[in-house]
PDB file of C-alpha atoms in Angstrom:
ATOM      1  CA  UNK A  83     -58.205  66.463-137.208  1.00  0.00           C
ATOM      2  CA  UNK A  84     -58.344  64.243-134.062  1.00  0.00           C
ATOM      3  CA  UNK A  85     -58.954  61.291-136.364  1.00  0.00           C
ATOM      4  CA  UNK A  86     -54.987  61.497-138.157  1.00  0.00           C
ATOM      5  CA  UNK A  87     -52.901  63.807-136.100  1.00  0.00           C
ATOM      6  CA  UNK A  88     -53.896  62.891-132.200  1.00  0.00           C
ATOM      7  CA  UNK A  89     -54.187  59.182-133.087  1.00  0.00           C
ATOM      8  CA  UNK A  90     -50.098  58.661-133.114  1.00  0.00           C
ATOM      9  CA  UNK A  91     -47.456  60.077-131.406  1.00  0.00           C
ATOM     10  CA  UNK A  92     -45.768  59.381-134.627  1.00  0.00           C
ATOM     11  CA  UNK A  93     -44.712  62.104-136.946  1.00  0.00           C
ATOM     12  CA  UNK A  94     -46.661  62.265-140.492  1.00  0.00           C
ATOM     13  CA  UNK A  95     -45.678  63.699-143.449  1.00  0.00           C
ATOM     14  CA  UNK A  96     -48.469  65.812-145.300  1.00  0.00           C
ATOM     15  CA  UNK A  97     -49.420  66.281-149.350  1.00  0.00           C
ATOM     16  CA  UNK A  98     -51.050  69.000-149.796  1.00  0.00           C
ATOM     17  CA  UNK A  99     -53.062  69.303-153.668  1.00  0.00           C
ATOM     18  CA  UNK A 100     -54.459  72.451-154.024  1.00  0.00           C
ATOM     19  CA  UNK A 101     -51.845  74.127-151.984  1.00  0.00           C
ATOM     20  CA  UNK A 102     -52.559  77.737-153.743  1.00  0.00           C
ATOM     21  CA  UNK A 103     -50.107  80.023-151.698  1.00  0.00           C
ATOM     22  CA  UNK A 104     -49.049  77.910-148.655  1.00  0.00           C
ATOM     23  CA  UNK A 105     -50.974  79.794-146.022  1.00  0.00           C
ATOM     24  CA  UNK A 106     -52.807  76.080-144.317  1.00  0.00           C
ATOM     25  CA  UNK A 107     -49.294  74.675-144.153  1.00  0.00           C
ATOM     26  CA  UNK A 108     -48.213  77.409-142.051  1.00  0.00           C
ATOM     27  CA  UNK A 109     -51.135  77.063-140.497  1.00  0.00           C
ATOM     28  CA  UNK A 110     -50.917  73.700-139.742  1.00  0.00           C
ATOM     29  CA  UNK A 111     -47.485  73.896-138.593  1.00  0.00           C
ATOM     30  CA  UNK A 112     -48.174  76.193-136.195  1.00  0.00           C
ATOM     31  CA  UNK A 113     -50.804  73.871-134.280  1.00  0.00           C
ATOM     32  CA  UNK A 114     -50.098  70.386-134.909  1.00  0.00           C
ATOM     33  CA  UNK A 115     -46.257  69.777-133.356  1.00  0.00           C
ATOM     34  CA  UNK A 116     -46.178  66.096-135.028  1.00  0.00           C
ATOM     35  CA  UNK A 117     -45.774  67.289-138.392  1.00  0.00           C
ATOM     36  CA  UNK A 118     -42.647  65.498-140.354  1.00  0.00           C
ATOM     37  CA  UNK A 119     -42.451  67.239-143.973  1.00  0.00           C
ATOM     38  CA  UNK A 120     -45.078  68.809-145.244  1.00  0.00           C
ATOM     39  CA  UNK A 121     -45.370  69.071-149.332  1.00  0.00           C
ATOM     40  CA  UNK A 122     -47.009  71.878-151.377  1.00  0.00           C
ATOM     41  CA  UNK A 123     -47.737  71.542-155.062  1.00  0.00           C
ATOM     42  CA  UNK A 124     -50.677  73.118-157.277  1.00  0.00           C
ATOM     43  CA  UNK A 125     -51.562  72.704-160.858  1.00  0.00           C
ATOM     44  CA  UNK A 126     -51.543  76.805-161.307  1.00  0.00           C
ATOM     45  CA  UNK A 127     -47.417  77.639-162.098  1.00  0.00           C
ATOM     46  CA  UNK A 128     -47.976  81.290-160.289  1.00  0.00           C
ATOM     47  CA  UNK A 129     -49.763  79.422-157.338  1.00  0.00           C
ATOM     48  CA  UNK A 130     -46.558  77.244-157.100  1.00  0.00           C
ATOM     49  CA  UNK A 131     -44.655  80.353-157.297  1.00  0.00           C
ATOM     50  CA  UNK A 132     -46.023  82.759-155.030  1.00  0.00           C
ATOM     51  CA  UNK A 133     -46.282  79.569-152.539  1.00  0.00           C
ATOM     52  CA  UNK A 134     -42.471  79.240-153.153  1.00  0.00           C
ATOM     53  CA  UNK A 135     -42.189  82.769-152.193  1.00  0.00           C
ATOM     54  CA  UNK A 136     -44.527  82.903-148.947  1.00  0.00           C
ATOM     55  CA  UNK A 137     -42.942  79.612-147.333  1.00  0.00           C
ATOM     56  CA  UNK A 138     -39.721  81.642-147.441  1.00  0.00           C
ATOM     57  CA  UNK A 139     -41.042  84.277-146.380  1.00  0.00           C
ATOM     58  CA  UNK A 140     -42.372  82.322-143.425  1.00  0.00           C
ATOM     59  CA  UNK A 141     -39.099  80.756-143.048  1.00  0.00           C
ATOM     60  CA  UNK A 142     -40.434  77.547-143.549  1.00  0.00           C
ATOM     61  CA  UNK A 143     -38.068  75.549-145.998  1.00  0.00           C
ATOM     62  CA  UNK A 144     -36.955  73.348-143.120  1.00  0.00           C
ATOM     63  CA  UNK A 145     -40.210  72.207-142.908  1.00  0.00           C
ATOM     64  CA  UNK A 146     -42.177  72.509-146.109  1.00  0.00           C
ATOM     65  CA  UNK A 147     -41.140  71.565-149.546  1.00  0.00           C
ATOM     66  CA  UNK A 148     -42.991  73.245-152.643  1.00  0.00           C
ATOM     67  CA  UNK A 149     -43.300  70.546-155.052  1.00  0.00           C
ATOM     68  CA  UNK A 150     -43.938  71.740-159.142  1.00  0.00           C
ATOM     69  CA  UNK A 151     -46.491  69.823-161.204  1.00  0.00           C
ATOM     70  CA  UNK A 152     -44.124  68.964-163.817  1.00  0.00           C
ATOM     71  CA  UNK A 153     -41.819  67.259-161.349  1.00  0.00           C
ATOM     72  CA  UNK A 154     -44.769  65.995-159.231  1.00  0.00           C
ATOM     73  CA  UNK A 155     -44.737  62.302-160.168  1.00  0.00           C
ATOM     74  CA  UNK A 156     -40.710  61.622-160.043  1.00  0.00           C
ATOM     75  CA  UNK A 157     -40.331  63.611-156.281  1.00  0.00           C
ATOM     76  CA  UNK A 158     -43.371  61.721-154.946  1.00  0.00           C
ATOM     77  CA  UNK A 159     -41.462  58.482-156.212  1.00  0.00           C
ATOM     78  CA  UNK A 160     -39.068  58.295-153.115  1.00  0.00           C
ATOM     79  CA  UNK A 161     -41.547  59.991-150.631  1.00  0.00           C
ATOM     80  CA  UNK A 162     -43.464  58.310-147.700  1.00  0.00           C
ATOM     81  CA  UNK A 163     -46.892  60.346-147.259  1.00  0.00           C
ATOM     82  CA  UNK A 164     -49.326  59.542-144.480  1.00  0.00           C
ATOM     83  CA  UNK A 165     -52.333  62.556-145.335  1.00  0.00           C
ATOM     84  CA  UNK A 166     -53.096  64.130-148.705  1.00  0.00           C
ATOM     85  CA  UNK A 167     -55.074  67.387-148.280  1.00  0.00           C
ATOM     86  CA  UNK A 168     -57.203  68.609-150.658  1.00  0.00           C
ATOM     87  CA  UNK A 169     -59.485  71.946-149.664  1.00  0.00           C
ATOM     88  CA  UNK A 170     -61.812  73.168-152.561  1.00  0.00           C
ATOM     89  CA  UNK A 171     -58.972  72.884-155.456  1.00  0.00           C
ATOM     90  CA  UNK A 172     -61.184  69.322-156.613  1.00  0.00           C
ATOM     91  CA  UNK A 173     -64.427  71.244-156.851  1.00  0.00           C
ATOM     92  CA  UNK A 174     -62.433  73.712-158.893  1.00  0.00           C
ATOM     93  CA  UNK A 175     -61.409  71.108-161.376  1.00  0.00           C
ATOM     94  CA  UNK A 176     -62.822  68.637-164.236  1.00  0.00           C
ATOM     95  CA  UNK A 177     -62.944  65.161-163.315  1.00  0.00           C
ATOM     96  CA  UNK A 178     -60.342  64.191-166.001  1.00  0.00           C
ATOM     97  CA  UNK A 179     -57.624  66.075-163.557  1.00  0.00           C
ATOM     98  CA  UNK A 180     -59.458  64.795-160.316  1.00  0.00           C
ATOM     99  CA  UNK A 181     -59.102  61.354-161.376  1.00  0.00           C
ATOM    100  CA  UNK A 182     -55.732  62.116-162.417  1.00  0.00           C
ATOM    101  CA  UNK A 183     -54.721  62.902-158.672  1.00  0.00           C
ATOM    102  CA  UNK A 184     -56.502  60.155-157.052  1.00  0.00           C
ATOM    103  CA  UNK A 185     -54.892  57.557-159.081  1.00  0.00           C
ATOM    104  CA  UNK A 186     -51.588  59.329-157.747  1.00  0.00           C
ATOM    105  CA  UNK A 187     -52.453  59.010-153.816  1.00  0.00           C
ATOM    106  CA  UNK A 188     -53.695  55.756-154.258  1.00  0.00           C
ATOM    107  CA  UNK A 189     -50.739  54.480-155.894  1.00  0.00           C
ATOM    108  CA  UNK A 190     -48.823  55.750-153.272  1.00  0.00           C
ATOM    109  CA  UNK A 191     -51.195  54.219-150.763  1.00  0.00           C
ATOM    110  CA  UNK A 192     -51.072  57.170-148.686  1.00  0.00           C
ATOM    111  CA  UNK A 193     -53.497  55.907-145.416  1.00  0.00           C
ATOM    112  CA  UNK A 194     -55.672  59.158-145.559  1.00  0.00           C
ATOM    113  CA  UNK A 195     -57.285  61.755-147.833  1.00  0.00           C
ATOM    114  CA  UNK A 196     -58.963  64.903-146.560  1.00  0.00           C
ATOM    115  CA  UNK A 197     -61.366  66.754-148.593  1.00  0.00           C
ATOM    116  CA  UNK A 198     -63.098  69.715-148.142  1.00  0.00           C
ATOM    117  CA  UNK A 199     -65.423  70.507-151.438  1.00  0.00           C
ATOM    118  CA  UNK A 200     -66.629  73.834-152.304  1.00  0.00           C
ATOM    119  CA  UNK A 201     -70.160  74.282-150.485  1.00  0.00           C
ATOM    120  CA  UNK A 202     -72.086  74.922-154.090  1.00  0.00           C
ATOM    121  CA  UNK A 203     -76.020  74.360-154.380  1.00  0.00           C
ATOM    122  CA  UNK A 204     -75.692  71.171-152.637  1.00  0.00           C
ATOM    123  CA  UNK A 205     -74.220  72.736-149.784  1.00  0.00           C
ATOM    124  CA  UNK A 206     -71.123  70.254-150.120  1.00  0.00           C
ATOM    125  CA  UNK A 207     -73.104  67.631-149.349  1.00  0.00           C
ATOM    126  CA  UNK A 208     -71.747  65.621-152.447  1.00  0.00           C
ATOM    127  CA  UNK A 209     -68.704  66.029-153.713  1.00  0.00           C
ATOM    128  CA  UNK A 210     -68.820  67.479-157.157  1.00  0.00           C
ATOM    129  CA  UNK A 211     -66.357  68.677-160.109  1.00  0.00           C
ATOM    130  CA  UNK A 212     -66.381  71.828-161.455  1.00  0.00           C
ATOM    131  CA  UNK A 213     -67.972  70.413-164.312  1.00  0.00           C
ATOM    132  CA  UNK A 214     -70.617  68.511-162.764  1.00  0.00           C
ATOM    133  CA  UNK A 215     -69.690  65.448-161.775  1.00  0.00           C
ATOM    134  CA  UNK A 216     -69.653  63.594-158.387  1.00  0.00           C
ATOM    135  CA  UNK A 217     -66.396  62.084-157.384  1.00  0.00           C
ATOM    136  CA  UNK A 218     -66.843  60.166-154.240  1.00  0.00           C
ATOM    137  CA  UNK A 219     -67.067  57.208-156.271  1.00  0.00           C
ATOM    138  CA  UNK A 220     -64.155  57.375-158.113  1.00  0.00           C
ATOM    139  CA  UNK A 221     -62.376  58.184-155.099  1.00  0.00           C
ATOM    140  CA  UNK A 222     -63.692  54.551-153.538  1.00  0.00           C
ATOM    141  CA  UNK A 223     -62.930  52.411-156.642  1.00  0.00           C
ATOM    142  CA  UNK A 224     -59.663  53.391-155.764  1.00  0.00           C
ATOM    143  CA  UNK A 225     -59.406  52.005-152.413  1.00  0.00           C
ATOM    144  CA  UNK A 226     -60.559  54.617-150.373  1.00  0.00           C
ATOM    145  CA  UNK A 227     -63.354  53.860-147.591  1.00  0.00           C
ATOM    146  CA  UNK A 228     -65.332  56.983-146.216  1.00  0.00           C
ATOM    147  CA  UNK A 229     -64.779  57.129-142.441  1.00  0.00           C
ATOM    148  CA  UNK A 230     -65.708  60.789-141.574  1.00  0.00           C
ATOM    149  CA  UNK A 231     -68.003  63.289-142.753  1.00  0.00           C
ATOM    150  CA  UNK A 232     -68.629  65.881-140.637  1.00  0.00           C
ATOM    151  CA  UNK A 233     -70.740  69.324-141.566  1.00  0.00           C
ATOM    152  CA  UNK A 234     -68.564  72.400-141.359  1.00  0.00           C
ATOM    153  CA  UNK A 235     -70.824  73.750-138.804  1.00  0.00           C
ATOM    154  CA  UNK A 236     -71.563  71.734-135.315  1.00  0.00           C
ATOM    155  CA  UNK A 237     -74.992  73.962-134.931  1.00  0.00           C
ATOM    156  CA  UNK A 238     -77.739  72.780-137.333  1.00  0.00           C
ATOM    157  CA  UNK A 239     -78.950  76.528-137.769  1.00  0.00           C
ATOM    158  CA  UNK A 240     -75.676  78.077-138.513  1.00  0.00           C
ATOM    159  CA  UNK A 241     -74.925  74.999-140.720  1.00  0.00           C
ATOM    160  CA  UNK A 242     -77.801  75.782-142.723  1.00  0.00           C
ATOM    161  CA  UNK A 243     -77.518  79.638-142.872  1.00  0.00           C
ATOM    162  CA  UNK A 244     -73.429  80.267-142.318  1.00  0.00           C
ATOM    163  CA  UNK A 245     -70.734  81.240-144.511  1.00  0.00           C
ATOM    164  CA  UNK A 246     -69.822  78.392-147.246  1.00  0.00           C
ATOM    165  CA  UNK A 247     -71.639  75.715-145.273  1.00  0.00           C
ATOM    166  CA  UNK A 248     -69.981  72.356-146.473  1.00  0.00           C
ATOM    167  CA  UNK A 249     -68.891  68.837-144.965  1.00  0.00           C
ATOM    168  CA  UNK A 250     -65.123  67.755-144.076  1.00  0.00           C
ATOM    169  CA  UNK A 251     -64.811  64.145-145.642  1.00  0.00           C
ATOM    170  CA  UNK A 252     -61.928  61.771-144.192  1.00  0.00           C
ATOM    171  CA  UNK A 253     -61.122  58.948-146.354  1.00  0.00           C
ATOM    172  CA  UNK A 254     -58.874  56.284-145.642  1.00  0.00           C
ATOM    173  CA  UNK A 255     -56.879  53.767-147.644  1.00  0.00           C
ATOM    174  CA  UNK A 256     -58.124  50.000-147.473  1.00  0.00           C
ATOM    175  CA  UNK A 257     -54.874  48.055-148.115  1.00  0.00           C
TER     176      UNK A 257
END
């Protein structure tokens, strides 16, 4: 995204919630050359585990660290994060567990949070749990400002009629 990684030449260090197998942080890795560390962790053990299994695979250690949900909150502790990632994995939850991991990104203050919701019947025009409930604001009581949201799609038609048609939404922390 040219709003997080072309702004700096600095390097950033990446959380990535939802991370199922590991396949965007390989991805990511492969395009964006100012990536520091780039953390994996998932509420689904075998998700952790076959992510633990395809970053090795990948021979990405050096660069990406799987992190396990039961030792989520003390590893995070000592970490400095600049982007938390979250693609569909919120839409996939209750908004007990959402509001679980936004109150841990905004305790960290980590400057950015990228969402991408499932497209649903709203076409991920609203971001909405898996059991109904929008989450946009609960993700700006805690001190998050929308500053991006962009349809999947750049062509109106396609938008409307392509695969999984949804919006990218780029928050970022007010301090």
């Amino acid at each position: 995204n040219k709003h997080v990684f072309m702004k700096e030449d600095k390097k950033i260090s990446i959380l990535d919630i939802g991370a199922g197998y590991g396949r965007l942080a390989q991805r990511i890795l492969e395009v964006v050359p100012n990536i520091e560390k780039y953390y994996c962790t998932d509420g689904i053990a075998e998700s952790t585990f076959i992510s633990e299994y395809y970053i090795k695979y990948r021979n990405l250690e050096k660069d990406v660290s799987i992190i396990p949900l039961h030792q989520f909150e003390t590893i995070i502790e000592d970490l400095s994060l600049d982007l938390a990632i979250n693609i569909h994995s919120f839409s996939e939850m209750n908004e007990t567990y959402i509001t679980y991991w936004i109150h841990q990104i905004a305790k960290k203050e980590i400057e950015y949070l990228f969402i991408v919701p499932n497209a649903r019947d709203n076409k991920g025009k609203k971001l909405i749990s898996y059991d109904g409930e929008e989450f946009q604001s609960l993700i700006e009581k805690s001190g998050y400002k929308l500053i991006v949201k962009n349809p999947k799609y750049s062509e109106p038609v396609v938008q409307q009629y392509g695969i999984s048609p949804t919006y990218y939404y780029l928050f970022q922390y007010n301090r």
